[in-house]
Coordinates of C-alpha atoms in Angstrom, one line a residue:
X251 CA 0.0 0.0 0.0
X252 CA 0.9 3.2 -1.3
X253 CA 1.7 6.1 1.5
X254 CA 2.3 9.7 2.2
X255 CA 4.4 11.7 4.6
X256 CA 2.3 14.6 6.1
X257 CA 4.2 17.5 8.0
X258 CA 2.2 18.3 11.9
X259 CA 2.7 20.0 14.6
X260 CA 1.8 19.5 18.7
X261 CA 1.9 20.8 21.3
X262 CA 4.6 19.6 24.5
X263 CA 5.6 20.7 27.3
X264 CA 8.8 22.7 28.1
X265 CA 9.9 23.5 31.7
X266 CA 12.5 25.6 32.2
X267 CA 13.7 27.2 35.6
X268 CA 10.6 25.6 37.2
X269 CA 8.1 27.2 35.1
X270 CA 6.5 24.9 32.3
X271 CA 4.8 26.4 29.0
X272 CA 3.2 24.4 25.9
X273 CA 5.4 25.1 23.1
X274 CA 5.1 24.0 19.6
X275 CA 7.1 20.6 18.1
X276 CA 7.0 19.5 14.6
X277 CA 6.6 15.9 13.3
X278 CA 5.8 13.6 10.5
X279 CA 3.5 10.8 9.9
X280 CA 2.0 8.9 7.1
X281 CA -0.8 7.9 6.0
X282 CA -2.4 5.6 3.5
X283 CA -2.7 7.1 -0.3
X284 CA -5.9 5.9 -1.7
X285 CA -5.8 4.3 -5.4
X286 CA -6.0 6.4 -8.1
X287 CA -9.0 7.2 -9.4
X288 CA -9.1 5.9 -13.1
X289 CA -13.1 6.9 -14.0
X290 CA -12.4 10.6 -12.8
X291 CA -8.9 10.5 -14.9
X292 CA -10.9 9.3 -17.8
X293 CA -13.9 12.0 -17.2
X294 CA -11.3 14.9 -17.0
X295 CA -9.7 13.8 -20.2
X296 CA -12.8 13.6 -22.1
X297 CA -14.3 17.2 -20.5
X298 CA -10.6 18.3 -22.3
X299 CA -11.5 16.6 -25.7
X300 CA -15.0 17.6 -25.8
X301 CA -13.8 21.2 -25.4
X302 CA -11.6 20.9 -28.0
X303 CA -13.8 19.5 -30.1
X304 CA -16.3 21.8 -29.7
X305 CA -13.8 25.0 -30.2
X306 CA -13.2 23.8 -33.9
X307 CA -16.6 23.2 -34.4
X308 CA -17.4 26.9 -33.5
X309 CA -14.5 28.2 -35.2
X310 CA -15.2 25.8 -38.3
X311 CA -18.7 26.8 -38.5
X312 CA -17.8 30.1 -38.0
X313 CA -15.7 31.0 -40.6
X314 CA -17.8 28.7 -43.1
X315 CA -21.3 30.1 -42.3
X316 CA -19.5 34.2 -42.1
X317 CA -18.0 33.1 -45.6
X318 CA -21.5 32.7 -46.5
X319 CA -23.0 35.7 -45.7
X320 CA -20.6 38.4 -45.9
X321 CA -21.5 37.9 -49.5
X322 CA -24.8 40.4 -48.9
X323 CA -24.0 41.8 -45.7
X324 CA -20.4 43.4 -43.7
X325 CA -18.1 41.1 -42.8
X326 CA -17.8 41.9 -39.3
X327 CA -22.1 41.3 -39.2
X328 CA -21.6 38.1 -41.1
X329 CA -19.1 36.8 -38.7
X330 CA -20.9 37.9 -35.3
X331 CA -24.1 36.3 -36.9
X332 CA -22.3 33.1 -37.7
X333 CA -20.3 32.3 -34.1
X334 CA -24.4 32.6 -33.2
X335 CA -25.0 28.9 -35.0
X336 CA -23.2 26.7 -32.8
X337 CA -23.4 28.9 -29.9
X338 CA -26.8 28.3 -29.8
X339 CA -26.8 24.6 -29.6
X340 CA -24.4 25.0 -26.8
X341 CA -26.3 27.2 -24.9
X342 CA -29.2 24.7 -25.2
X343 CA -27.0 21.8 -24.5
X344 CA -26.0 23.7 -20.9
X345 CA -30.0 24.5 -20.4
X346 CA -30.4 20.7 -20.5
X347 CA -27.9 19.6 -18.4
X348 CA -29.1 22.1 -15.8
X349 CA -32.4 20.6 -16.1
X350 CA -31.3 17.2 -16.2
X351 CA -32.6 15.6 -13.1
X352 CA -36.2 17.7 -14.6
X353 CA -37.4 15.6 -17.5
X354 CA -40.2 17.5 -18.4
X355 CA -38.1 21.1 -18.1
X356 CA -35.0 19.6 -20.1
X357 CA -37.5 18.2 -23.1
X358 CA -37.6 21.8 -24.4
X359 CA -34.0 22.9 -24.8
X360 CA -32.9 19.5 -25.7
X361 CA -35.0 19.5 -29.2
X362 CA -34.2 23.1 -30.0
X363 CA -30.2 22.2 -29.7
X364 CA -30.7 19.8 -32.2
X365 CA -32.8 22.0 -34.0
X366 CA -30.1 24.3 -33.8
X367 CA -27.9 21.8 -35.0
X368 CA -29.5 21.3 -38.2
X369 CA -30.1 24.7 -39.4
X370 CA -26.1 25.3 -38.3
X371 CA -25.2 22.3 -40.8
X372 CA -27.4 23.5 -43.5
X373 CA -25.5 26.5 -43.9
X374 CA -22.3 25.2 -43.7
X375 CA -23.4 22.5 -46.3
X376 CA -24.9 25.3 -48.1
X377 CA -21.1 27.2 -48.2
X378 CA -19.8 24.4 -49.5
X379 CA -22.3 24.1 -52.3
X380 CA -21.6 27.9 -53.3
X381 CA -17.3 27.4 -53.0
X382 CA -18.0 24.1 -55.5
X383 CA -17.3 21.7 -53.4
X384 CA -20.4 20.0 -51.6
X385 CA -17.9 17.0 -50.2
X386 CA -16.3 19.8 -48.3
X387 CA -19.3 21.5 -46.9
X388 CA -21.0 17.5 -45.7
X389 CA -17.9 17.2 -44.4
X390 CA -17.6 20.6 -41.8
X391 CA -20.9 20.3 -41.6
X392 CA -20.6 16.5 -39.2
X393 CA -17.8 18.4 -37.7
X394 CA -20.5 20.4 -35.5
X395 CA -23.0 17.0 -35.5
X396 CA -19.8 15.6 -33.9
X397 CA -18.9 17.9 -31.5
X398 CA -22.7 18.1 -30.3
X399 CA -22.4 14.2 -30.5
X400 CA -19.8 14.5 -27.9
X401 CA -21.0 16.6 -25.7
X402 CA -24.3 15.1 -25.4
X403 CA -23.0 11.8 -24.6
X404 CA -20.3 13.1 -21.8
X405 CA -23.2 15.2 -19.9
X406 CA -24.8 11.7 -19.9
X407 CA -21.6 10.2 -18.3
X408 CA -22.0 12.7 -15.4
X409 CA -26.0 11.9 -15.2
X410 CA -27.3 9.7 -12.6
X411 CA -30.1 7.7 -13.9
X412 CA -33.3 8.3 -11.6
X413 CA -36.1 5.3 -11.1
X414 CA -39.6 6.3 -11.4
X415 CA -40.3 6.5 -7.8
X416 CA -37.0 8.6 -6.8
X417 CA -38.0 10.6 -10.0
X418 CA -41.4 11.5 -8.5
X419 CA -39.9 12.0 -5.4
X420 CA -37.5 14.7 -6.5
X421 CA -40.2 16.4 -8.2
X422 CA -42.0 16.6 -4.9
X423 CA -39.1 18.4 -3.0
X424 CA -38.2 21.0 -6.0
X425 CA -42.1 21.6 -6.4
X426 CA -42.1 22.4 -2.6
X427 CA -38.8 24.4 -2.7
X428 CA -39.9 26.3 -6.1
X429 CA -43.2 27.0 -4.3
X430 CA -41.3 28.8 -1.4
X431 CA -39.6 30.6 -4.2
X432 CA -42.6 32.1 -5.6
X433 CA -44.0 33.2 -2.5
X434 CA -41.1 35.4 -2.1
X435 CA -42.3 38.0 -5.0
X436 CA -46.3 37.3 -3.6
X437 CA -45.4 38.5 -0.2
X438 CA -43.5 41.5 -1.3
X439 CA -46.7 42.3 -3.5
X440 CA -48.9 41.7 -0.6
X441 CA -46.9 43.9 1.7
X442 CA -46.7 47.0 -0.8
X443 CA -50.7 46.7 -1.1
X444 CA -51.0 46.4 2.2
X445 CA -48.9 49.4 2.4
X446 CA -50.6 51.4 0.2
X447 CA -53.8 50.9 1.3
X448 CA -53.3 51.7 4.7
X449 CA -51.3 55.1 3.7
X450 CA -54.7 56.0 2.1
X451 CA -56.6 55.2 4.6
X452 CA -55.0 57.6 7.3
X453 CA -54.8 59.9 4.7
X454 CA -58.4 59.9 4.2
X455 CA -59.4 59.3 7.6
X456 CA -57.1 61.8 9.7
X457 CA -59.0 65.0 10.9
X458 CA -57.2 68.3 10.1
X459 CA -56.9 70.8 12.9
X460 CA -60.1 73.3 13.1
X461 CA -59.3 76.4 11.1
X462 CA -59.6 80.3 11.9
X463 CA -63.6 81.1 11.8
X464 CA -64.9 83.0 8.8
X465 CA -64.0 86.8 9.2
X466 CA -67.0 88.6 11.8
X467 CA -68.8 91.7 10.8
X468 CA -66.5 94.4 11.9
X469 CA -68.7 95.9 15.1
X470 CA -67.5 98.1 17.3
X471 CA -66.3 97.3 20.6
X472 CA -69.0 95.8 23.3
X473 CA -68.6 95.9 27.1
X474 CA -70.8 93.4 27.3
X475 CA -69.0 91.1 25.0
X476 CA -66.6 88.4 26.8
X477 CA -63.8 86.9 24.3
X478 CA -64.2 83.5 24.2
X479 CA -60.8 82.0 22.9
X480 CA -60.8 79.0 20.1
X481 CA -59.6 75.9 21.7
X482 CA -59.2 73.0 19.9
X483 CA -61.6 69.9 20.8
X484 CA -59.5 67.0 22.0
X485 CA -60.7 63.3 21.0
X486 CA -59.9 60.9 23.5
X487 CA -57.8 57.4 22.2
X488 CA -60.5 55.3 23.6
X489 CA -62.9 57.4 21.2
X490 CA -60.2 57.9 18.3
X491 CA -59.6 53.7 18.6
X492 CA -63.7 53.4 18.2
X493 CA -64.1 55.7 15.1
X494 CA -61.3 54.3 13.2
X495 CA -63.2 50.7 14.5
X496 CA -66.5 52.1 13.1
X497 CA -64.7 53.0 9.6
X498 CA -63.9 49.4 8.9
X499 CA -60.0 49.0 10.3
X500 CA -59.2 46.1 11.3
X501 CA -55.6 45.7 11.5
X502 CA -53.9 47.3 15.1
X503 CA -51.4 49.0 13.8
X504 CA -53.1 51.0 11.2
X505 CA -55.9 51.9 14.1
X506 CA -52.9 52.9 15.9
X507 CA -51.9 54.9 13.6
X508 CA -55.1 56.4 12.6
X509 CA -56.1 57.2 16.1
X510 CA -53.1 59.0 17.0
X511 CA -53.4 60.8 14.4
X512 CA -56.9 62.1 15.7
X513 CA -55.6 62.0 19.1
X514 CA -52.9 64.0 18.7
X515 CA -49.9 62.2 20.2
X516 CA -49.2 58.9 20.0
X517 CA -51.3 56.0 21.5
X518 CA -49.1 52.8 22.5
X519 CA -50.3 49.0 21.4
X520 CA -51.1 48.0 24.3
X521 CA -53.8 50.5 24.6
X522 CA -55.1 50.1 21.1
X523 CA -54.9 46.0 21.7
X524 CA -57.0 46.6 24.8
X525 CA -59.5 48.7 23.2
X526 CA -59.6 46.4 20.5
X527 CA -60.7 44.0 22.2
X528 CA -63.3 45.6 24.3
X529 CA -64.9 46.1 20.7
X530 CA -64.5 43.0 19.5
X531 CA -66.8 41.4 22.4
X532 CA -68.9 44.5 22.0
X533 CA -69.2 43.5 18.5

């Protein structure tokens, strides 16, 4: 059995002149080196070929299909437009394999990579037809089949195959996570309507201190007359709490804040939850 010396460090004891600290002390050991692991050499080698494989097939399709166009259009256009054909099919490919434990999610992209595929070989064949040689464009054009080839069968390698019943019970678990997902955006929703609406109603609902009374007839001055000086009619929070009942609030905190509004300073929960209740058994 293979083995490996691994560098460590302890801790001892060191006494010196009757006093005794923990000091560190290096030392070796070794331990066992597990086999090597032939299935993840092979994998790694193929993930390199497949890249390479797939880089000529882009830059083969690339230059053929831009050959082909830049006969109507710029150059530059016809070459962006061309790296699009295989890109495509490997953008699909990468779609699938993300989806590949979701049968019914990866059906899509799968059929439109290989859709991809053949219009991508068409116009490659299709350059090779116009430069008079169709042997030459068949032949670029199973380059990119190929390279798709390739890559479709080492995403498989990496695939673990699912039984019906694990299948379904995958589904389950990633239908509840994905549910928990979506009630992210519904909550936010929720909370902003909620938000609104209760904005409104204390707009609508808070009472505006009494204004100056219309301008008297100017009279002259009456011995009689007592000033009476404008006060401002306080509403108590046990009566503020009960209108903003009577309107239709329900929820505390918007009472709260409604009736301190008409209150004029703030009422605390408690007070409101008290009162709250005292209606709801009235009720």
């Amino acid at each position: 059995m293979r083995t490996r010396t691994i560098a460590k460090t302890r801790s001892v004891p060191v006494t010196i002149d009757g006093r005794t600290v923990l000091v560190e002390e290096p030392y070796v050991v070794r331990v066992p080196v597990p086999p090597r692991d032939w299935d993840r050499a092979v994998r790694t080698g193929l993930l390199a070929v497949a890249g390479i494989v797939g880089t000529a097939a882009v830059t083969w399709s690339t230059v053929s299909i831009g050959a082909l166009l830049q006969t109507d259009v710029p150059a530059a256009a016809a070459y962006a437009a061309a790296a699009t054909f295989d890109l495509l099919w490997i953008g699909c490919m990468a779609l699938e394999w993300l989806a590949r434990y979701d049968p019914a999610r990866a059906t899509a992209p799968r059929r439109a990579g290989w859709v991809a595929l053949v219009v991508a070989m068409l116009a490659i064949t299709a350059h090779g037809n116009m430069a008079g040689s169709l042997a030459i464009g068949l032949i670029g054009s199973s380059v990119s089949a190929g390279a798709k080839t390739l890559w479709w069968l080492t995403l498989r390698s990496f695939t673990n195959r699912l039984t019906s019943r694990t299948q379904q019970w995958v589904d389950a678990l990633r239908a509840e996570s994905e549910g928990q997902l979506a009630l992210i955006p519904v909550r936010r929703e929720l909370a902003r309507a909620r938000g609104t609406v209760a904005a409104e109603e204390a707009a609508l609902l808070a009472r505006p201190d009494a204004g100056p009374d219309p301008d008297p007839e100017e009279e002259g001055p009456d011995a009689d007359v007592v000033p009476i000086h404008q006060t401002r009619i306080v509403v108590s929070a046990k009566d503020a709490v009960r209108d903003a009942w009577d309107v239709g609030l329900r929820d505390e905190e918007t009472i709260r804040r409604v009736a301190s509004t008409a209150h004029g300073s703030p009422i605390s929960e408690a007070t409101v939850a008290r009162y709250v209740r005292a209606l709801k058994v009235g009720a």
